[in-house]
CSV table of C-alpha atoms in Angstrom, one decimal:
chain,number,residue,atom,x,y,z
A,1,MET,CA,-9.1,52.2,-14.8
A,2,GLU,CA,-6.8,51.3,-17.9
A,3,SER,CA,-4.2,50.3,-15.9
A,4,MET,CA,-6.6,47.8,-14.4
A,5,LYS,CA,-7.7,46.1,-17.8
A,6,ARG,CA,-3.6,45.6,-18.0
A,7,GLN,CA,-3.6,44.1,-15.1
A,8,GLY,CA,-6.7,41.4,-15.4
A,9,PHE,CA,-7.1,37.5,-16.1
A,10,ALA,CA,-7.1,37.6,-19.8
A,11,PRO,CA,-2.9,39.4,-20.3
A,12,ALA,CA,-2.1,37.6,-16.4
A,13,PHE,CA,-3.6,34.1,-17.6
A,14,ALA,CA,-1.3,35.0,-20.9
A,15,SER,CA,1.7,35.8,-19.0
A,16,VAL,CA,1.2,33.4,-17.0
A,17,THR,CA,1.2,30.4,-20.3
A,18,VAL,CA,4.0,32.6,-21.7
A,19,ILE,CA,6.4,32.9,-19.4
A,20,SER,CA,5.9,29.0,-18.1
A,21,ILE,CA,6.7,27.7,-21.3
A,22,LEU,CA,10.1,30.0,-21.3
A,23,ILE,CA,10.9,28.5,-18.2
A,24,VAL,CA,10.3,24.6,-19.1
A,25,VAL,CA,12.5,25.4,-22.1
A,26,VAL,CA,15.2,26.7,-20.6
A,27,ILE,CA,15.2,24.2,-18.1
A,28,GLY,CA,14.7,21.6,-19.8
A,29,VAL,CA,18.1,22.3,-21.9
A,30,LEU,CA,19.9,22.6,-19.1
A,31,ILE,CA,18.5,19.9,-16.9
A,32,HIS,CA,21.6,17.6,-16.9
A,33,ARG,CA,24.1,20.9,-15.8
A,34,SER,CA,23.1,20.5,-12.1
A,35,ARG,CA,25.2,23.4,-11.4
A,36,LEU,CA,23.6,25.9,-14.0
A,37,ILE,CA,20.1,25.3,-12.8
A,38,GLY,CA,20.0,27.7,-9.9
A,39,PRO,CA,21.7,30.4,-11.2
A,40,VAL,CA,19.6,30.8,-14.4
A,41,THR,CA,16.5,30.2,-12.4
A,42,ILE,CA,17.6,33.0,-10.1
A,43,LEU,CA,17.7,34.6,-13.6
A,44,LEU,CA,14.5,33.7,-14.6
A,45,GLY,CA,12.8,34.9,-11.3
A,46,PHE,CA,13.6,38.5,-13.1
A,47,VAL,CA,11.5,37.6,-16.0
A,48,PRO,CA,7.9,38.0,-14.2
A,49,LEU,CA,8.8,41.5,-13.5
A,50,ILE,CA,8.5,42.2,-16.8
A,51,PRO,CA,4.7,42.0,-17.7
A,52,LEU,CA,4.3,44.1,-14.0
A,53,LYS,CA,6.4,47.3,-15.5
A,54,PHE,CA,4.2,47.1,-19.0
A,55,SER,CA,1.2,47.0,-16.7
A,56,GLY,CA,2.4,49.9,-14.7
A,57,ARG,CA,2.9,48.5,-11.6
A,58,GLY,CA,6.0,48.7,-9.4
A,59,ILE,CA,8.1,45.9,-8.2
A,60,LYS,CA,7.5,47.1,-4.7
A,61,SER,CA,3.5,46.7,-4.8
A,62,VAL,CA,4.0,42.6,-5.1
A,63,GLY,CA,6.8,42.5,-2.2
A,64,ALA,CA,4.4,39.8,-0.5
A,65,ASP,CA,4.1,37.7,-3.3
A,66,ILE,CA,8.0,37.6,-3.7
A,67,MET,CA,8.3,37.2,-0.2
A,68,PHE,CA,5.5,34.3,-0.4
A,69,GLY,CA,6.8,32.4,-3.2
A,70,ALA,CA,10.3,32.9,-2.7
A,71,ILE,CA,10.0,31.0,1.4
A,72,ASP,CA,7.3,28.7,0.2
A,73,THR,CA,9.4,27.3,-2.9
A,74,GLY,CA,13.1,27.7,-1.4
A,75,ILE,CA,12.2,25.6,1.3
A,76,LEU,CA,10.0,23.2,-0.6
A,77,GLY,CA,13.1,22.8,-3.0
A,78,VAL,CA,15.1,22.0,0.6
A,79,ALA,CA,12.3,19.4,1.5
A,80,ALA,CA,12.4,17.7,-1.8
A,81,LEU,CA,15.8,17.5,-1.9
A,82,VAL,CA,16.0,16.3,1.6
A,83,GLY,CA,13.0,13.7,0.3
A,84,ALA,CA,15.3,13.0,-2.8
A,85,SER,CA,18.5,12.0,-0.6
A,86,PHE,CA,16.2,9.1,1.7
A,87,ALA,CA,14.0,7.6,-0.9
A,88,GLY,CA,14.7,8.8,-4.4
A,89,VAL,CA,12.0,10.5,-6.7
A,90,LEU,CA,9.4,8.8,-4.4
A,91,GLY,CA,11.6,10.7,-1.5
A,92,ALA,CA,11.3,13.9,-3.5
A,93,ILE,CA,7.9,13.8,-4.3
A,94,VAL,CA,6.7,13.1,-0.6
A,95,GLY,CA,9.2,15.5,0.6
A,96,GLY,CA,7.6,18.2,-2.0
A,97,ALA,CA,3.9,17.7,-1.3
A,98,ILE,CA,4.6,17.8,2.8
A,99,GLY,CA,6.8,20.5,2.3
A,100,ASP,CA,4.7,22.4,0.2
A,101,ALA,CA,1.8,22.2,3.1
A,102,VAL,CA,4.2,23.1,5.8
A,103,THR,CA,5.8,26.3,4.0
A,104,ASP,CA,2.7,27.7,2.9
A,105,GLY,CA,1.6,28.4,6.2
A,106,PHE,CA,5.2,29.7,7.2
A,107,ALA,CA,5.3,31.5,3.5
A,108,GLY,CA,1.4,33.0,4.3
A,109,LEU,CA,3.1,34.8,7.6
A,110,PHE,CA,5.5,36.5,6.0
A,111,GLU,CA,3.6,37.5,3.3
A,112,GLY,CA,1.0,38.8,5.8
A,113,LYS,CA,3.3,40.5,7.5
A,114,MET,CA,5.0,42.2,4.1
A,115,ALA,CA,2.0,43.5,2.8
A,116,GLU,CA,0.6,45.3,6.6
A,117,THR,CA,4.2,46.6,6.3
A,118,LEU,CA,3.7,47.6,2.6
A,119,ARG,CA,-0.1,49.4,3.4
A,120,ARG,CA,1.8,51.1,6.7
A,121,HIS,CA,4.1,52.7,4.1
A,122,GLN,CA,1.3,53.8,1.6
A,123,ILE,CA,2.9,51.6,-1.2
A,124,GLU,CA,-0.3,50.1,-3.0
A,125,GLU,CA,-0.3,46.5,-2.8
A,126,THR,CA,-4.0,45.7,-3.7
A,127,ARG,CA,-3.8,42.3,-5.2
A,128,THR,CA,-4.8,41.7,-9.3
A,129,ALA,CA,-5.0,38.8,-11.1
A,130,LEU,CA,-1.7,39.8,-12.9
A,131,SER,CA,0.6,40.9,-9.7
A,132,SER,CA,-0.2,37.8,-7.5
A,133,SER,CA,0.7,35.7,-10.4
A,134,MET,CA,3.4,37.2,-11.8
A,135,GLY,CA,4.6,38.0,-8.0
A,136,LYS,CA,4.3,34.7,-6.6
A,137,MET,CA,6.0,33.1,-10.0
A,138,SER,CA,9.2,35.5,-9.4
A,139,GLY,CA,9.3,34.5,-6.1
A,140,CYS,CA,9.4,30.6,-6.5
A,141,LEU,CA,11.5,31.3,-9.1
A,142,PHE,CA,14.3,33.0,-6.8
A,143,GLY,CA,13.7,30.7,-3.8
A,144,VAL,CA,13.9,27.4,-5.4
A,145,GLY,CA,17.3,29.1,-7.5
A,146,VAL,CA,18.7,30.4,-4.3
A,147,VAL,CA,18.3,26.8,-2.9
A,148,LEU,CA,19.8,24.7,-5.4
A,149,THR,CA,22.6,27.1,-6.4
A,150,ILE,CA,23.7,26.4,-2.5
A,151,ALA,CA,22.8,22.7,-3.0
A,152,TRP,CA,24.5,21.5,-6.0
A,153,THR,CA,27.0,24.4,-6.5
A,154,LEU,CA,28.0,25.3,-3.4
A,155,LEU,CA,27.7,22.0,-1.2
A,156,ARG,CA,27.4,19.9,-3.9
A,157,ILE,CA,25.0,17.6,-2.5
A,158,ARG,CA,23.8,15.0,-5.3
A,159,THR,CA,20.7,13.2,-5.3
A,160,ARG,CA,19.9,9.9,-5.7
A,161,LEU,CA,17.9,9.3,-8.9
A,162,ASN,CA,15.6,6.4,-8.3
């Protein structure tokens, strides 16, 4: 029962709020250093896992949420980059919005499959406010971090700003 209290809405809300502020500040400082944003975003993906450990939750138990976030936001990042390359900021917004709708569907397929696999291996994966929010946040940061690292560091893709 004590473990469930540590995973309730209030601790989850506090964790999401604090981590969101941290992410915005860190990325805000690095916004003009595109080559660093991807790797730093990947590193930031580990931060949401900290509250999970303090709540007594294993990282494996949120594997489905991490998978969802990584696929969802990773592909969304690709859609936004493609949109930006065709139509600047407006293209990035439209690409991101349409990409989000499409990737939610595909990511949900993999999230469901992962949840089935975890249950089959008797890994506790019951969702709580904390586990879902931190797992998805972590996965999103990993996914888009990889995409941005590949795009801006390895492929050296440049996007138009207007």
